[in-house]
Amino acid sequence: MTDLHLNITEAGGPIRVVHIPIDPEDTLEAFADRITEGADVDGHAILEIALDTAVPSDTSRRLRDMPLRHQELTLHRTCVEVHFETESERHWFPVQAHWANVHRWACKEFEVAADACANLELREDKADGPPINERDPIGKRDQCKVVWVVKPGP
């Protein structure tokens, strides 16, 4: 069995090296969860980078069906603080991940149904802040970025 090698940095911190064993029998979801646990960075976003493609919506597929194109990655992680209604949570993402990963994670974290999640959008800094283009990369930040998951509209 081989490993996914991650070299992880963050603002003001040293490089942290993490090795996540790759089991071809793992589902994409199980592997992403192990990455999150082992690296303290969003595993789904890292999996997309390692696959060099979007993770399919059917995360029950096995790793053997979607081999990793990159098994060694250098990532800079950044904090995103997500607010939804009266709740908020912080989570770490690779800077090259897209905001769509934050949206996906927030819906899962706050237990928003898939059909309702599709009708929500990310807003910058406050509930009525400017909308965030989910195709854009999160980008490097020195401080935790605040975003809101809200219904669209003014």
Coordinates of N, CA and C in Angstrom, one line a residue:
M1 N 0.8 -1.2 0.0 CA 0.0 0.0 0.0 C 0.9 1.2 0.0
T2 N 0.6 2.2 -0.8 CA 1.3 3.4 -0.9 C 0.6 4.5 0.0
D3 N 1.2 5.7 0.0 CA 0.7 6.8 0.8 C 0.5 8.0 0.0
L4 N -0.5 8.8 0.4 CA -0.6 10.2 -0.1 C 0.3 11.0 0.8
H5 N 1.3 11.7 0.3 CA 2.2 12.5 1.0 C 1.8 14.0 0.9
L6 N 1.5 14.6 2.1 CA 1.1 16.0 2.1 C 2.1 16.8 2.9
N7 N 2.6 17.9 2.3 CA 3.4 18.9 2.9 C 2.6 20.1 3.1
I8 N 2.2 20.4 4.4 CA 1.2 21.4 4.7 C 1.8 22.6 5.4
T9 N 1.5 23.8 4.9 CA 2.0 25.0 5.6 C 0.8 25.9 5.9
E10 N 1.0 26.8 6.7 CA 0.0 27.9 7.0 C 0.7 29.1 7.4
A11 N 0.0 30.2 7.4 CA 0.6 31.5 7.8 C 1.3 31.4 9.1
G12 N 2.6 31.7 9.1 CA 3.4 31.8 10.3 C 3.8 30.4 10.8
G13 N 3.5 29.4 10.1 CA 3.8 28.0 10.7 C 4.8 27.3 9.9
P14 N 5.4 26.3 10.5 CA 6.4 25.4 9.8 C 5.6 24.4 8.9
I15 N 6.4 23.8 8.0 CA 5.9 22.7 7.2 C 5.6 21.5 8.0
R16 N 4.4 21.0 7.8 CA 4.0 19.7 8.5 C 3.9 18.7 7.4
V17 N 4.4 17.5 7.7 CA 4.4 16.4 6.7 C 3.4 15.4 7.2
V18 N 2.5 15.0 6.4 CA 1.4 14.0 6.8 C 1.4 12.9 5.7
H19 N 1.3 11.7 6.1 CA 1.2 10.5 5.2 C -0.1 9.8 5.5
I20 N -0.9 9.7 4.4 CA -2.2 9.1 4.5 C -2.2 7.8 3.7
P21 N -2.3 6.6 4.3 CA -2.3 5.4 3.5 C -3.4 5.3 2.5
I22 N -3.0 4.9 1.3 CA -4.0 4.8 0.2 C -4.4 3.3 0.1
D23 N -5.7 3.1 0.3 CA -6.3 1.8 0.2 C -7.2 1.8 -1.0
P24 N -6.9 1.1 -2.1 CA -7.8 1.1 -3.3 C -9.2 0.7 -3.0
E25 N -9.5 0.0 -1.9 CA -10.8 -0.5 -1.6 C -11.6 0.6 -0.8
D26 N -10.9 1.7 -0.4 CA -11.7 2.8 0.3 C -12.6 3.4 -0.7
T27 N -13.8 3.9 -0.2 CA -14.6 4.7 -1.0 C -14.0 6.1 -1.0
L28 N -14.4 6.9 -2.0 CA -13.9 8.3 -2.0 C -14.2 9.1 -0.7
E29 N -15.4 8.8 -0.2 CA -15.9 9.5 1.0 C -15.0 9.1 2.2
A30 N -14.8 7.8 2.3 CA -14.0 7.3 3.5 C -12.5 7.8 3.4
F31 N -12.0 7.9 2.2 CA -10.6 8.4 2.0 C -10.6 9.9 2.3
A32 N -11.5 10.6 1.9 CA -11.6 12.1 2.1 C -11.7 12.3 3.7
D33 N -12.5 11.5 4.3 CA -12.6 11.6 5.8 C -11.3 11.3 6.5
R34 N -10.6 10.3 6.0 CA -9.3 10.0 6.6 C -8.3 11.1 6.4
I35 N -8.4 11.7 5.2 CA -7.5 12.9 5.0 C -7.8 14.0 5.9
T36 N -9.0 14.3 6.1 CA -9.4 15.4 7.0 C -8.9 15.1 8.4
E37 N -9.2 13.9 8.9 CA -8.7 13.5 10.2 C -7.2 13.6 10.4
G38 N -6.5 13.1 9.4 CA -5.0 13.0 9.5 C -4.3 14.3 9.2
A39 N -4.9 15.1 8.4 CA -4.2 16.4 8.0 C -4.8 17.6 8.6
D40 N -6.0 17.6 9.1 CA -6.7 18.7 9.6 C -6.9 19.8 8.6
V41 N -7.2 19.3 7.4 CA -7.5 20.2 6.2 C -8.6 19.4 5.5
D42 N -9.5 20.1 4.8 CA -10.6 19.5 4.1 C -10.2 18.4 3.2
G43 N -10.5 17.2 3.5 CA -10.1 16.0 2.7 C -10.7 15.9 1.4
H44 N -12.0 16.4 1.2 CA -12.7 16.4 0.0 C -11.9 17.3 -1.0
A45 N -11.5 18.5 -0.6 CA -10.8 19.4 -1.4 C -9.4 18.9 -1.8
I46 N -8.7 18.2 -0.8 CA -7.4 17.6 -1.1 C -7.6 16.5 -2.1
L47 N -8.6 15.7 -2.0 CA -8.9 14.6 -2.9 C -9.1 15.1 -4.3
E48 N -9.8 16.2 -4.5 CA -10.0 16.8 -5.8 C -8.6 17.2 -6.4
I49 N -7.8 17.8 -5.6 CA -6.4 18.2 -6.1 C -5.6 16.9 -6.5
A50 N -5.7 15.9 -5.6 CA -4.9 14.7 -5.9 C -5.5 13.9 -7.1
L51 N -6.8 14.0 -7.3 CA -7.4 13.3 -8.5 C -7.2 14.2 -9.8
D52 N -7.0 15.5 -9.6 CA -6.9 16.4 -10.7 C -8.2 16.6 -11.4
T53 N -9.3 16.4 -10.7 CA -10.7 16.5 -11.2 C -11.7 16.7 -10.1
A54 N -12.9 17.1 -10.4 CA -13.9 17.2 -9.3 C -14.3 15.8 -8.8
V55 N -14.5 15.7 -7.5 CA -15.0 14.4 -7.0 C -16.4 14.2 -7.4
P56 N -16.7 13.0 -7.9 CA -18.1 12.8 -8.4 C -19.1 12.8 -7.2
S57 N -20.3 13.1 -7.6 CA -21.3 13.2 -6.5 C -21.5 11.8 -5.8
D58 N -21.2 10.8 -6.6 CA -21.3 9.4 -6.0 C -20.0 9.1 -5.3
T59 N -19.9 9.5 -4.0 CA -18.7 9.3 -3.3 C -18.5 7.9 -2.7
S60 N -19.4 7.0 -3.1 CA -19.3 5.6 -2.7 C -18.4 4.9 -3.7
R61 N -18.0 5.5 -4.8 CA -17.0 4.9 -5.7 C -15.7 4.6 -5.0
R62 N -15.1 3.6 -5.4 CA -13.8 3.1 -4.8 C -12.6 3.9 -5.4
L63 N -11.6 4.0 -4.6 CA -10.4 4.7 -5.1 C -9.8 3.9 -6.3
R64 N -9.9 2.6 -6.3 CA -9.4 1.8 -7.5 C -10.0 2.3 -8.8
D65 N -11.2 2.8 -8.8 CA -11.9 3.3 -10.0 C -11.5 4.7 -10.4
M66 N -10.8 5.4 -9.5 CA -10.4 6.8 -9.8 C -9.0 7.0 -9.2
P67 N -8.0 6.5 -9.8 CA -6.6 6.5 -9.3 C -6.2 8.0 -9.1
L68 N -5.4 8.2 -8.1 CA -4.8 9.5 -7.8 C -3.8 9.9 -8.9
R69 N -3.9 11.1 -9.4 CA -2.9 11.6 -10.4 C -1.7 12.1 -9.7
H70 N -1.9 12.6 -8.4 CA -0.8 13.2 -7.6 C -0.8 12.5 -6.3
Q71 N 0.4 11.9 -5.9 CA 0.4 11.3 -4.6 C 1.3 12.1 -3.6
E72 N 1.9 13.2 -4.1 CA 2.7 14.1 -3.2 C 2.2 15.5 -3.5
L73 N 1.7 16.2 -2.5 CA 1.2 17.5 -2.7 C 1.8 18.4 -1.6
T74 N 2.1 19.7 -2.0 CA 2.4 20.7 -1.1 C 1.3 21.7 -1.1
L75 N 0.7 21.9 0.1 CA -0.5 22.7 0.3 C -0.3 23.7 1.3
H76 N -0.9 24.9 1.1 CA -0.9 25.9 2.1 C -2.4 25.9 2.6
R77 N -2.6 25.8 3.9 CA -4.0 25.7 4.4 C -4.4 27.1 4.9
T78 N -5.7 27.4 4.8 CA -6.2 28.6 5.3 C -7.6 28.3 6.0
C79 N -7.9 29.2 7.0 CA -9.1 29.0 7.8 C -10.3 29.7 7.1
V80 N -11.4 29.1 7.2 CA -12.7 29.7 6.8 C -13.7 29.5 7.9
E81 N -14.3 30.6 8.4 CA -15.3 30.6 9.4 C -16.6 30.7 8.7
V82 N -17.5 29.7 8.8 CA -18.7 29.6 8.0 C -19.9 29.8 9.0
H83 N -20.8 30.7 8.7 CA -22.0 31.0 9.5 C -23.2 30.5 8.7
F84 N -24.1 29.9 9.4 CA -25.4 29.4 8.8 C -26.4 29.6 9.9
E85 N -27.4 30.5 9.6 CA -28.4 30.9 10.6 C -27.8 31.3 11.9
T86 N -28.0 30.5 13.0 CA -27.4 30.9 14.3 C -26.2 30.2 14.6
E87 N -25.7 29.3 13.7 CA -24.5 28.5 14.0 C -23.3 29.0 13.2
S88 N -22.1 28.7 13.7 CA -20.9 28.9 13.0 C -19.8 27.9 13.3
E89 N -19.0 27.6 12.4 CA -17.9 26.6 12.5 C -16.7 27.1 11.7
R90 N -15.5 26.7 12.2 CA -14.3 27.0 11.5 C -13.8 25.7 10.9
H91 N -13.2 25.8 9.7 CA -12.6 24.6 9.0 C -11.5 25.1 8.1
W92 N -10.5 24.2 7.9 CA -9.3 24.5 7.1 C -9.4 23.9 5.7
F93 N -9.0 24.7 4.7 CA -9.1 24.3 3.3 C -7.7 24.6 2.7
P94 N -7.3 23.9 1.7 CA -6.2 24.3 0.9 C -6.5 25.6 0.1
V95 N -5.5 26.4 0.0 CA -5.8 27.7 -0.7 C -6.2 27.6 -2.1
Q96 N -5.8 26.5 -2.8 CA -6.1 26.3 -4.2 C -7.5 25.7 -4.4
A97 N -8.2 25.3 -3.3 CA -9.5 24.7 -3.4 C -10.5 25.9 -3.8
H98 N -11.6 25.5 -4.4 CA -12.6 26.4 -4.8 C -13.6 26.6 -3.7
W99 N -14.3 27.8 -3.8 CA -15.3 28.1 -2.7 C -16.4 27.1 -2.8
A100 N -16.6 26.4 -3.9 CA -17.7 25.4 -3.9 C -17.4 24.3 -2.8
N101 N -16.1 24.0 -2.5 CA -15.8 23.1 -1.5 C -16.3 23.6 -0.1
V102 N -16.2 24.9 0.1 CA -16.7 25.5 1.4 C -18.2 25.3 1.5
H103 N -18.9 25.6 0.3 CA -20.4 25.4 0.3 C -20.8 23.9 0.6
R104 N -20.1 23.0 -0.1 CA -20.4 21.6 0.1 C -20.1 21.2 1.6
W105 N -19.0 21.6 2.1 CA -18.7 21.3 3.5 C -19.7 21.9 4.5
A106 N -20.1 23.1 4.3 CA -21.1 23.8 5.1 C -22.4 23.1 5.2
C107 N -22.9 22.7 4.0 CA -24.2 22.0 4.0 C -24.1 20.6 4.7
K108 N -22.9 20.0 4.6 CA -22.8 18.7 5.3 C -22.6 19.0 6.8
E109 N -21.8 19.9 7.2 CA -21.6 20.3 8.6 C -22.9 20.7 9.3
F110 N -23.7 21.5 8.6 CA -24.9 22.1 9.2 C -26.1 21.2 8.9
E111 N -25.9 20.1 8.3 CA -26.9 19.1 8.0 C -28.1 19.7 7.2
V112 N -27.7 20.4 6.1 CA -28.7 21.0 5.2 C -29.0 19.9 4.1
A113 N -30.3 19.7 3.9 CA -30.7 18.7 2.8 C -30.1 19.1 1.5
A114 N -29.8 18.2 0.6 CA -29.2 18.4 -0.7 C -30.0 19.4 -1.5
D115 N -31.3 19.2 -1.6 CA -32.2 20.1 -2.4 C -32.2 21.5 -1.8
A116 N -32.1 21.6 -0.5 CA -32.1 23.0 0.1 C -30.7 23.6 -0.1
C117 N -29.7 22.8 0.0 CA -28.3 23.3 -0.2 C -28.1 23.9 -1.6
A118 N -28.7 23.3 -2.6 CA -28.5 23.8 -4.0 C -29.1 25.2 -4.1
N119 N -30.0 25.6 -3.2 CA -30.6 26.9 -3.3 C -30.0 27.9 -2.4
L120 N -28.8 27.6 -1.8 CA -28.1 28.5 -1.0 C -26.8 29.0 -1.7
E121 N -26.3 30.2 -1.2 CA -25.1 30.7 -1.8 C -24.2 31.2 -0.7
L122 N -23.0 31.4 -1.0 CA -22.0 32.0 0.0 C -21.9 33.5 -0.2
R123 N -21.9 34.2 1.0 CA -21.7 35.6 1.0 C -20.5 36.0 1.8
E124 N -19.8 37.0 1.4 CA -18.6 37.4 2.1 C -18.8 38.3 3.3
D125 N -18.2 38.0 4.4 CA -18.2 38.8 5.6 C -19.5 38.8 6.4
K126 N -20.6 38.9 5.8 CA -21.9 39.0 6.5 C -23.0 38.4 5.7
A127 N -24.2 38.2 6.3 CA -25.3 37.6 5.6 C -25.7 38.3 4.3
D128 N -25.6 39.6 4.4 CA -26.0 40.4 3.2 C -24.8 41.0 2.4
G129 N -23.6 40.3 2.7 CA -22.4 40.8 2.0 C -22.4 40.4 0.5
P130 N -21.4 40.7 -0.2 CA -21.3 40.4 -1.7 C -21.3 38.9 -1.9
P131 N -21.9 38.4 -2.9 CA -21.8 36.9 -3.2 C -20.4 36.5 -3.6
I132 N -20.1 35.3 -3.3 CA -18.8 34.7 -3.6 C -19.0 33.8 -4.8
N133 N -18.1 34.0 -5.8 CA -18.1 33.1 -7.0 C -17.5 31.8 -6.6
E134 N -18.3 30.7 -6.5 CA -17.8 29.4 -6.0 C -16.8 28.7 -6.9
R135 N -16.6 29.3 -8.1 CA -15.6 28.7 -9.0 C -14.2 29.3 -8.8
D136 N -14.2 30.3 -8.0 CA -12.9 31.0 -7.6 C -12.2 30.2 -6.5
P137 N -10.8 30.2 -6.6 CA -10.1 29.6 -5.5 C -10.2 30.4 -4.2
I138 N -10.1 29.7 -3.1 CA -10.2 30.4 -1.8 C -9.1 31.4 -1.6
G139 N -7.9 31.1 -2.0 CA -6.8 32.0 -1.9 C -6.2 32.1 -0.5
K140 N -5.0 32.6 -0.4 CA -4.2 32.7 0.8 C -4.6 33.8 1.6
R141 N -4.8 33.6 2.9 CA -5.2 34.6 3.9 C -4.4 34.4 5.2
D142 N -4.1 35.5 5.8 CA -3.4 35.4 7.1 C -4.4 35.2 8.3
Q143 N -5.6 35.6 8.1 CA -6.6 35.4 9.1 C -7.8 34.6 8.6
C144 N -8.6 34.1 9.5 CA -9.7 33.3 9.2 C -10.7 34.1 8.4
K145 N -11.1 33.7 7.2 CA -12.1 34.4 6.4 C -13.5 34.0 6.8
V146 N -14.3 35.0 7.0 CA -15.7 34.8 7.4 C -16.6 34.8 6.2
V147 N -17.5 33.8 6.1 CA -18.5 33.7 5.0 C -19.8 33.2 5.7
W148 N -20.9 33.5 5.0 CA -22.2 33.1 5.4 C -22.8 32.3 4.3
V149 N -23.6 31.3 4.7 CA -24.3 30.4 3.7 C -25.8 30.9 3.9
V150 N -26.4 31.5 2.8 CA -27.7 32.1 2.9 C -28.5 31.8 1.7
K151 N -29.8 32.1 1.8 CA -30.7 32.1 0.6 C -30.3 33.3 -0.3
P152 N -30.3 33.1 -1.6 CA -30.0 34.2 -2.5 C -31.0 35.3 -2.4
G153 N -30.5 36.5 -2.8 CA -31.4 37.6 -2.8 C -30.7 38.8 -2.1
P154 N -31.3 40.0 -2.2 CA -30.7 41.2 -1.7 C -30.7 41.2 -0.2

